[in-house]
Short mmCIF file of C-alpha atoms in Angstrom, two decimals:
data_model
loop_
_atom_site.label_atom_id
_atom_site.label_comp_id
_atom_site.label_asym_id
_atom_site.label_seq_id
_atom_site.Cartn_x
_atom_site.Cartn_y
_atom_site.Cartn_z
CA MET A 11 -33.58 -73.19 -5.84
CA ALA A 12 -30.76 -74.22 -8.16
CA LEU A 13 -31.53 -77.07 -10.62
CA ASN A 14 -29.20 -79.91 -11.21
CA THR A 15 -28.75 -80.04 -15.01
CA SER A 16 -25.97 -81.05 -17.38
CA ALA A 17 -25.37 -81.45 -20.98
CA GLU A 18 -26.28 -85.08 -20.62
CA ALA A 19 -29.36 -84.33 -18.57
CA PRO A 20 -30.95 -81.06 -19.69
CA LEU A 21 -34.37 -79.70 -19.07
CA PRO A 22 -37.06 -79.50 -21.74
CA VAL A 23 -38.11 -76.00 -22.83
CA GLY A 24 -41.53 -76.55 -21.47
CA GLU A 25 -40.12 -77.51 -18.04
CA VAL A 26 -38.01 -74.38 -17.96
CA SER A 27 -40.96 -72.25 -18.85
CA ARG A 28 -43.06 -73.94 -16.28
CA LEU A 29 -40.53 -73.27 -13.61
CA ILE A 30 -40.13 -69.68 -14.61
CA GLY A 31 -43.87 -69.32 -14.36
CA GLY A 32 -43.82 -70.75 -10.95
CA TRP A 33 -41.12 -68.35 -9.68
CA ILE A 34 -43.02 -65.45 -11.19
CA ASP A 35 -46.30 -66.51 -9.51
CA ARG A 36 -44.65 -66.31 -6.13
CA LEU A 37 -43.62 -62.66 -6.70
CA GLY A 38 -47.17 -61.39 -5.93
CA ALA A 39 -48.69 -58.07 -6.93
CA VAL A 40 -46.52 -54.99 -7.19
CA TRP A 41 -46.98 -51.27 -7.92
CA VAL A 42 -45.12 -50.34 -11.11
CA GLU A 43 -44.66 -46.72 -12.72
CA GLY A 44 -44.04 -46.22 -16.31
CA GLN A 45 -45.17 -44.42 -19.52
CA ILE A 46 -47.86 -45.85 -21.88
CA THR A 47 -46.34 -46.17 -25.30
CA GLN A 48 -48.94 -48.49 -27.01
CA LEU A 49 -52.66 -48.76 -26.16
CA SER A 50 -54.89 -51.27 -27.78
CA ARG A 51 -58.51 -50.87 -26.96
CA ARG A 52 -60.58 -52.82 -29.48
CA PRO A 53 -64.41 -52.20 -29.52
CA GLY A 54 -66.31 -54.97 -27.89
CA ALA A 55 -63.02 -56.61 -26.37
CA GLY A 56 -63.05 -57.23 -22.83
CA VAL A 57 -59.30 -56.86 -22.35
CA VAL A 58 -57.16 -53.77 -22.98
CA PHE A 59 -53.58 -54.26 -23.97
CA MET A 60 -50.85 -51.63 -23.18
CA THR A 61 -47.07 -51.39 -23.30
CA LEU A 62 -45.47 -49.84 -20.15
CA ARG A 63 -42.05 -48.35 -20.69
CA ASP A 64 -39.32 -46.89 -18.45
CA PRO A 65 -37.99 -43.97 -20.46
CA SER A 66 -34.77 -43.83 -18.39
CA TYR A 67 -33.52 -47.34 -19.23
CA ASP A 68 -35.33 -48.10 -22.40
CA ILE A 69 -37.16 -51.15 -21.02
CA SER A 70 -40.79 -52.13 -21.76
CA VAL A 71 -43.18 -54.62 -20.46
CA SER A 72 -46.66 -55.67 -21.72
CA VAL A 73 -49.76 -54.91 -19.54
CA THR A 74 -53.19 -56.25 -19.76
CA CYS A 75 -56.31 -55.38 -17.81
CA TYR A 76 -59.96 -55.81 -18.01
CA ARG A 77 -61.96 -53.24 -19.82
CA GLN A 78 -63.75 -51.87 -16.60
CA VAL A 79 -60.33 -51.31 -14.95
CA PHE A 80 -59.21 -49.12 -17.90
CA ASP A 81 -62.58 -47.36 -18.25
CA ALA A 82 -62.21 -45.93 -14.81
CA VAL A 83 -59.25 -43.81 -16.06
CA ALA A 84 -60.07 -43.70 -19.78
CA ASP A 85 -60.71 -40.00 -19.82
CA VAL A 86 -57.25 -39.05 -18.32
CA VAL A 87 -55.03 -41.71 -19.67
CA ALA A 88 -53.77 -41.94 -23.23
CA GLU A 89 -50.60 -42.97 -25.05
CA GLY A 90 -47.63 -41.02 -23.59
CA ALA A 91 -49.21 -40.61 -20.15
CA ARG A 92 -47.33 -41.59 -17.00
CA VAL A 93 -49.26 -44.08 -14.81
CA VAL A 94 -48.85 -46.29 -11.79
CA VAL A 95 -50.44 -49.62 -12.00
CA HIS A 96 -51.16 -52.29 -9.36
CA ALA A 97 -50.40 -55.48 -11.21
CA LYS A 98 -49.41 -59.16 -10.82
CA PRO A 99 -46.69 -60.42 -13.04
CA GLU A 100 -47.84 -63.34 -15.27
CA TRP A 101 -45.81 -65.71 -17.37
CA TYR A 102 -47.37 -67.05 -20.60
CA ALA A 103 -45.61 -70.43 -20.82
CA PRO A 104 -46.42 -71.24 -24.49
CA ARG A 105 -44.61 -68.20 -25.76
CA GLY A 106 -42.29 -67.65 -22.88
CA GLN A 107 -43.57 -64.09 -22.43
CA LEU A 108 -43.79 -61.94 -19.33
CA SER A 109 -46.73 -59.51 -18.81
CA LEU A 110 -48.46 -57.68 -16.16
CA ARG A 111 -52.14 -58.17 -15.21
CA ALA A 112 -53.33 -54.74 -13.86
CA ALA A 113 -55.99 -54.54 -11.29
CA GLU A 114 -55.76 -50.83 -10.79
CA ILE A 115 -54.46 -47.90 -12.85
CA ARG A 116 -53.66 -44.46 -11.57
CA PRO A 117 -52.43 -41.48 -13.55
CA VAL A 118 -49.55 -39.54 -12.12
CA GLY A 119 -50.61 -35.93 -11.53
CA ILE A 120 -48.61 -32.82 -12.21
CA GLY A 121 -48.20 -32.10 -8.54
CA GLU A 122 -46.88 -35.59 -7.86
CA LEU A 123 -44.45 -35.25 -10.78
CA LEU A 124 -43.08 -31.98 -9.49
CA ALA A 125 -42.75 -33.33 -5.96
CA ARG A 126 -40.75 -36.21 -7.41
CA LEU A 127 -38.56 -33.79 -9.37
CA GLU A 128 -37.97 -31.72 -6.36
CA MET A 129 -36.81 -34.83 -4.42
CA LEU A 130 -34.44 -35.79 -7.34
CA LYS A 131 -33.20 -32.19 -7.48
CA ARG A 132 -32.30 -32.27 -3.78
CA SER A 133 -30.65 -35.70 -4.11
CA LEU A 134 -28.53 -34.78 -7.08
CA GLY A 135 -27.66 -31.42 -5.57
CA ALA A 136 -26.34 -33.14 -2.41
CA GLU A 137 -24.02 -35.11 -4.59
CA GLY A 138 -22.60 -31.89 -5.85
CA LEU A 139 -23.66 -32.24 -9.54
CA PHE A 140 -25.13 -28.67 -9.53
CA ALA A 141 -22.16 -27.07 -7.87
CA ALA A 142 -20.78 -23.94 -9.41
CA GLU A 143 -17.09 -25.05 -9.17
CA ARG A 144 -17.92 -27.96 -11.57
CA LYS A 145 -19.10 -25.49 -14.35
CA LYS A 146 -16.67 -25.53 -17.33
CA PRO A 147 -16.12 -22.15 -19.19
CA LEU A 148 -17.27 -21.88 -22.79
CA PRO A 149 -14.62 -21.27 -25.48
CA PHE A 150 -14.62 -17.73 -26.85
CA LEU A 151 -15.00 -18.80 -30.50
CA PRO A 152 -16.07 -22.44 -30.89
CA GLN A 153 -15.14 -23.97 -34.30
CA LEU A 154 -17.43 -26.93 -34.15
CA ILE A 155 -20.64 -26.96 -32.13
CA GLY A 156 -22.56 -30.14 -31.25
CA LEU A 157 -26.38 -29.61 -31.42
CA VAL A 158 -28.88 -32.08 -30.02
CA CYS A 159 -32.41 -31.20 -31.00
CA GLY A 160 -35.58 -32.43 -32.65
CA ARG A 161 -35.67 -33.18 -36.44
CA ALA A 162 -36.70 -30.16 -38.48
CA SER A 163 -37.65 -28.29 -35.24
CA ALA A 164 -37.94 -24.56 -34.67
CA ALA A 165 -35.20 -24.97 -32.10
CA GLU A 166 -32.79 -26.36 -34.56
CA ARG A 167 -33.63 -23.69 -37.15
CA ASP A 168 -33.25 -20.82 -34.56
CA VAL A 169 -29.86 -22.01 -33.40
CA LEU A 170 -28.43 -22.65 -36.86
CA GLU A 171 -29.76 -19.32 -38.32
CA VAL A 172 -28.78 -17.09 -35.48
CA ALA A 173 -25.35 -18.72 -34.94
CA ARG A 174 -24.52 -18.49 -38.72
CA ARG A 175 -25.73 -14.89 -38.92
CA ARG A 176 -23.49 -13.99 -36.04
CA TRP A 177 -20.51 -15.79 -37.13
CA PRO A 178 -20.75 -17.28 -40.68
CA ALA A 179 -17.66 -19.60 -40.36
CA VAL A 180 -19.10 -21.63 -37.46
CA ARG A 181 -19.75 -25.39 -38.16
CA PHE A 182 -22.31 -27.62 -36.51
CA GLU A 183 -22.49 -31.40 -35.75
CA VAL A 184 -26.19 -31.98 -35.47
CA ARG A 185 -27.92 -34.97 -33.88
CA ASN A 186 -31.64 -35.20 -34.39
CA VAL A 187 -33.40 -37.02 -31.52
CA ALA A 188 -36.81 -37.37 -30.02
CA VAL A 189 -37.37 -34.43 -27.68
CA GLN A 190 -40.42 -35.79 -25.91
CA GLY A 191 -42.01 -39.23 -25.28
CA VAL A 192 -40.67 -42.45 -24.24
CA HIS A 193 -37.72 -42.50 -26.65
CA ALA A 194 -36.41 -39.01 -25.79
CA VAL A 195 -34.19 -39.89 -22.81
CA PRO A 196 -32.17 -42.70 -24.36
CA GLN A 197 -31.77 -40.82 -27.66
CA VAL A 198 -30.71 -37.52 -26.07
CA VAL A 199 -28.21 -39.36 -23.75
CA GLN A 200 -26.79 -41.28 -26.67
CA ALA A 201 -26.40 -38.05 -28.83
CA VAL A 202 -24.66 -36.16 -25.96
CA LYS A 203 -22.25 -39.18 -25.36
CA GLU A 204 -21.41 -39.31 -29.01
CA LEU A 205 -20.77 -35.59 -29.36
CA ASP A 206 -18.67 -35.68 -26.12
CA GLU A 207 -16.43 -38.30 -27.64
CA LEU A 208 -15.67 -36.16 -30.72
CA THR A 209 -12.54 -34.23 -29.95
CA ASP A 210 -13.30 -31.51 -32.54
CA VAL A 211 -16.54 -30.52 -30.79
CA ASP A 212 -15.93 -27.42 -28.65
CA VAL A 213 -19.40 -27.13 -26.95
CA ILE A 214 -22.60 -29.13 -27.05
CA VAL A 215 -26.05 -27.44 -27.06
CA VAL A 216 -29.19 -29.31 -26.14
CA ALA A 217 -32.10 -27.35 -27.45
CA ARG A 218 -35.81 -27.79 -27.42
CA GLY A 219 -38.84 -25.46 -27.81
CA GLY A 220 -41.46 -24.80 -25.23
CA GLY A 221 -44.00 -27.37 -23.92
CA SER A 222 -46.01 -28.65 -21.09
CA VAL A 223 -44.44 -30.08 -17.96
CA GLU A 224 -45.00 -33.56 -19.19
CA ASP A 225 -43.31 -32.70 -22.56
CA LEU A 226 -40.22 -31.45 -20.83
CA LEU A 227 -39.93 -34.32 -18.31
CA PRO A 228 -37.18 -36.17 -20.32
CA PHE A 229 -34.82 -33.22 -19.69
CA SER A 230 -35.18 -33.72 -15.95
CA ASP A 231 -34.42 -37.47 -15.98
CA GLU A 232 -31.71 -38.63 -13.68
CA GLN A 233 -29.85 -40.60 -16.42
CA LEU A 234 -29.48 -37.55 -18.63
CA VAL A 235 -28.47 -35.31 -15.77
CA ARG A 236 -25.59 -37.79 -14.87
CA ALA A 237 -24.61 -38.11 -18.47
CA VAL A 238 -24.23 -34.34 -18.86
CA ALA A 239 -22.35 -34.13 -15.57
CA ALA A 240 -19.89 -36.69 -16.87
CA CYS A 241 -19.22 -34.75 -20.11
CA ARG A 242 -15.77 -33.21 -20.68
CA THR A 243 -17.16 -30.83 -23.24
CA PRO A 244 -19.09 -27.75 -22.00
CA VAL A 245 -22.76 -28.31 -22.32
CA VAL A 246 -25.44 -25.57 -22.80
CA SER A 247 -29.09 -26.18 -21.92
CA ALA A 248 -31.55 -24.41 -24.07
CA ILE A 249 -34.82 -25.99 -23.09
CA GLY A 250 -38.28 -24.42 -23.48
CA HIS A 251 -38.75 -20.79 -22.52
CA GLU A 252 -37.61 -18.46 -19.76
CA PRO A 253 -40.02 -19.81 -17.00
CA ASP A 254 -39.12 -23.52 -17.81
CA SER A 255 -36.41 -25.02 -15.66
CA PRO A 256 -35.70 -28.64 -16.03
CA LEU A 257 -32.93 -30.31 -14.11
CA LEU A 258 -30.63 -30.15 -17.24
CA ASP A 259 -30.49 -26.40 -16.62
CA LEU A 260 -28.85 -26.87 -13.25
CA VAL A 261 -26.26 -29.52 -14.43
CA ALA A 262 -25.31 -27.76 -17.59
CA ASP A 263 -22.28 -25.51 -17.70
CA LEU A 264 -24.45 -22.69 -19.08
CA ARG A 265 -28.30 -22.18 -19.01
CA ALA A 266 -29.88 -20.33 -21.95
CA SER A 267 -33.49 -19.06 -21.65
CA THR A 268 -34.31 -20.08 -25.31
CA PRO A 269 -32.49 -21.80 -28.17
CA THR A 270 -32.05 -18.38 -29.85
CA ASP A 271 -30.37 -17.16 -26.53
CA ALA A 272 -28.04 -20.17 -26.59
CA ALA A 273 -26.86 -19.33 -30.04
CA LYS A 274 -26.14 -15.79 -28.87
CA LYS A 275 -24.34 -16.93 -25.81
CA VAL A 276 -22.29 -19.62 -27.53
CA VAL A 277 -21.33 -17.88 -30.73
CA PRO A 278 -19.86 -14.19 -30.69
CA ASP A 279 -21.33 -11.63 -33.15
CA VAL A 280 -18.72 -10.92 -35.75
CA GLY A 281 -19.89 -7.27 -36.10
CA GLU A 282 -19.75 -6.74 -32.31
CA GLU A 283 -16.27 -8.25 -32.29
CA LEU A 284 -14.95 -6.13 -35.12
CA GLU A 285 -16.45 -3.07 -33.23
CA ARG A 286 -14.69 -4.21 -30.09
CA VAL A 287 -11.43 -4.71 -31.97
CA ARG A 288 -11.77 -1.15 -33.45
CA ALA A 289 -12.55 0.25 -30.00
CA LEU A 290 -9.63 -1.54 -28.45
CA ARG A 291 -7.34 -0.39 -31.26
CA ASP A 292 -8.53 3.24 -30.87
CA ARG A 293 -8.00 2.96 -27.08
CA ALA A 294 -4.48 1.48 -27.61
CA LEU A 295 -3.69 4.25 -30.10
CA ARG A 296 -4.91 6.92 -27.62
CA THR A 297 -2.87 5.30 -24.86
CA VAL A 298 0.29 5.23 -26.91
CA ARG A 299 -0.24 8.77 -28.07
CA GLY A 300 -0.80 9.88 -24.54
CA LEU A 301 2.48 8.23 -23.38
CA ILE A 302 4.37 9.83 -26.37
CA ASP A 303 2.98 13.24 -25.52
CA ARG A 304 3.83 12.89 -21.90
CA GLU A 305 7.35 11.77 -22.62
CA GLU A 306 7.72 14.61 -25.15
CA ARG A 307 6.70 17.13 -22.45
CA GLY A 308 9.10 15.57 -19.95
CA LEU A 309 11.84 15.83 -22.48
CA ALA A 310 11.03 19.40 -23.31
CA HIS A 311 10.98 20.32 -19.63
CA ALA A 312 14.38 18.59 -19.09
CA LEU A 313 15.93 20.42 -22.09
CA HIS A 314 14.81 23.77 -20.76
CA ARG A 315 16.63 23.19 -17.47
CA PRO A 316 19.71 25.52 -17.07
CA VAL A 317 21.99 22.55 -16.86
CA MET A 318 20.85 21.33 -20.33
CA GLU A 319 20.79 24.79 -21.92
CA HIS A 320 24.37 25.64 -20.61
CA PRO A 321 26.01 22.38 -19.74
CA GLN A 322 29.45 24.10 -19.41
CA ARG A 323 28.09 26.17 -16.65
CA MET A 324 28.57 23.29 -14.20
CA VAL A 325 32.21 22.82 -15.30
CA ASP A 326 32.82 26.57 -14.89
CA GLU A 327 31.35 26.59 -11.38
CA ARG A 328 33.47 23.57 -10.53
CA GLU A 329 36.53 25.22 -11.97
CA ALA A 330 36.07 28.41 -10.01
CA GLU A 331 35.65 26.28 -6.85
CA VAL A 332 38.88 24.45 -7.63
CA ASP A 333 40.68 27.82 -8.25
CA ALA A 334 39.46 29.20 -4.94
CA LEU A 335 40.55 26.09 -3.15
CA VAL A 336 44.04 26.06 -4.81
CA ALA A 337 44.47 29.93 -3.93
CA ARG A 338 43.36 29.17 -0.37
CA SER A 339 45.78 26.30 -0.12
CA ARG A 340 48.66 28.43 -1.28
CA ARG A 341 47.88 31.17 1.17
CA VAL A 342 47.64 28.68 4.12
CA LEU A 343 50.86 26.92 2.92
CA GLY A 344 52.66 30.46 2.61
CA HIS A 345 51.47 31.26 6.14
CA LEU A 346 52.73 28.06 7.45
CA LEU A 347 56.11 28.43 5.71
CA ASP A 348 56.58 31.98 6.90
CA ARG A 349 55.76 31.00 10.43
CA ALA A 350 58.15 28.12 10.23
CA ASP A 351 60.98 30.32 8.79
CA SER A 352 60.45 32.74 11.69
CA GLU A 353 60.66 30.03 14.20
CA LEU A 354 63.68 28.55 12.58
CA SER A 355 65.45 32.04 12.57
CA HIS A 356 64.76 32.55 16.27
CA THR A 357 65.95 29.03 17.05
CA ARG A 358 69.07 29.54 15.06
CA ALA A 359 69.91 32.76 16.80
CA ARG A 360 69.38 31.10 20.16
CA VAL A 361 71.68 28.28 19.27
CA VAL A 362 74.26 30.56 17.89
CA ALA A 363 74.13 32.71 21.06
CA LEU A 364 74.65 29.65 23.26
CA SER A 365 77.36 27.93 21.17
CA PRO A 366 81.02 27.68 22.36
CA ALA A 367 82.19 29.51 19.16
CA ALA A 368 80.23 32.59 20.24
CA THR A 369 81.97 32.42 23.64
CA LEU A 370 85.25 32.26 21.95
CA GLU A 371 84.38 35.29 19.84
CA ARG A 372 84.04 37.23 23.08
CA GLY A 373 87.68 36.52 23.90
CA TYR A 374 87.60 33.32 25.84
CA ALA A 375 89.86 30.24 25.20
CA VAL A 376 89.59 26.46 25.83
CA LEU A 377 92.43 24.45 27.13
CA GLN A 378 92.71 20.85 26.04
CA ARG A 379 95.16 18.18 27.02
CA ALA A 380 96.90 15.98 24.45
CA ASP A 381 94.12 13.46 24.62
CA GLY A 382 91.55 16.09 23.61
CA GLY A 383 90.06 16.44 27.22
CA VAL A 384 88.97 19.90 28.38
CA VAL A 385 90.88 21.39 31.37
CA ARG A 386 88.25 22.68 33.90
CA SER A 387 90.42 22.96 36.91
CA PRO A 388 94.26 23.77 37.65
CA GLU A 389 94.53 20.54 39.67
CA GLU A 390 93.87 18.58 36.36
CA VAL A 391 97.28 19.58 34.87
CA ALA A 392 100.88 18.94 35.99
CA PRO A 393 104.07 21.08 35.72
CA GLU A 394 105.72 21.06 32.35
CA GLU A 395 102.61 19.52 30.79
CA GLU A 396 101.92 20.64 27.27
CA LEU A 397 98.40 21.81 26.50
CA ARG A 398 96.44 23.15 23.44
CA ALA A 399 94.69 26.59 23.80
CA ARG A 400 91.80 27.06 21.37
CA VAL A 401 90.64 30.61 20.62
CA ALA A 402 88.13 32.14 18.14
CA GLU A 403 90.69 32.59 15.40
CA GLY A 404 92.58 29.24 16.03
CA GLU A 405 94.71 27.44 18.56
CA PHE A 406 98.29 27.36 19.88
CA ALA A 407 100.43 25.24 22.32
CA VAL A 408 101.20 26.26 25.88
CA ARG A 409 103.34 24.67 28.70
CA VAL A 410 102.51 24.42 32.35
CA THR A 411 105.30 26.02 34.62
CA ALA A 412 105.74 25.75 38.27
CA ASP A 413 104.49 29.36 38.53
CA GLY A 414 101.91 29.23 35.72
CA VAL A 415 101.39 28.57 32.15
CA VAL A 416 103.67 30.03 29.43
CA PRO A 417 103.47 29.87 25.56
CA GLY A 418 105.55 27.12 23.89
CA ALA A 419 108.22 27.80 21.48
#
């Protein structure tokens, strides 16, 4: 219920604390899971004090319980253990402090942890965070590598030594964090985010040595998995040994079996690369020489062809063909001219034989009137009409008489 307060009518601190306590009392008992970070068990004291922490969100709350409640699990519960407590929230009004009064404490077993991890794995997998198409390729030769690892750890030493031995010029941006315990998740998440924001970092390696299932739990935390999935920089997971498989391995862009293996996969070996360059150079040289040899053989074969050894032969052959065609043309044209001349001679002889001049040569004459008309019948002329008589050697005048035609004077 909201309170009616104002700057002129504020509530005293004690009243506010009392109201908060009343609201908390109405909450009732709840089951709470967390990790024990501090444990105070004084000899002879009837109350045990603990701090229960949520490693994913870096939130802690104080827990108290009677000694006999804790003694029931004292053999299996210590600092760093995950537990589930049945407790009632309490508000200590004089100090304004919230705590939990535990009535029962249950340790979280390995089997239960693995079952929860399997459920989380399925849930995140259904969102597509582990999909292969989300994986980003690693750069061939990273100039700056971000390394998240424990301080002065074997994992850090292995990665740095192996990487620098393989490629001496490689540089590292190292973030030392807690790799187990209650502070591991927030510190690893913060380190990954910081390295991802650096534009010079080409790849991020999260490395840790082997350990128990409980030790590797921070690297299966949902918050860390989502932080890695949101990175724009490729992330390599190098947690534990080959059999270990935290959820970080599934969301990372590349999974390495060990920190040493991560260094080998991220950084190329300078000796191997030089050998590869030499092999490629030799291969290229052999290829070029093979091409040159093949072209030389082809050129030699082309030069030994008859057309290349005696290039004028083609001209000579074409010249002979042209001469043959010219001679043939002349013969054909001569035959045509001879036949045309023969036909013309025969035609001329026939024309000459049929011409009027030839008839006159045989002694015939042609009579013509004064107007040039040819006389074909005696009825066409009148007595005393003068006509012209044309013969082979010339012509002369004649006159028509009553009895016949007589030559003129």
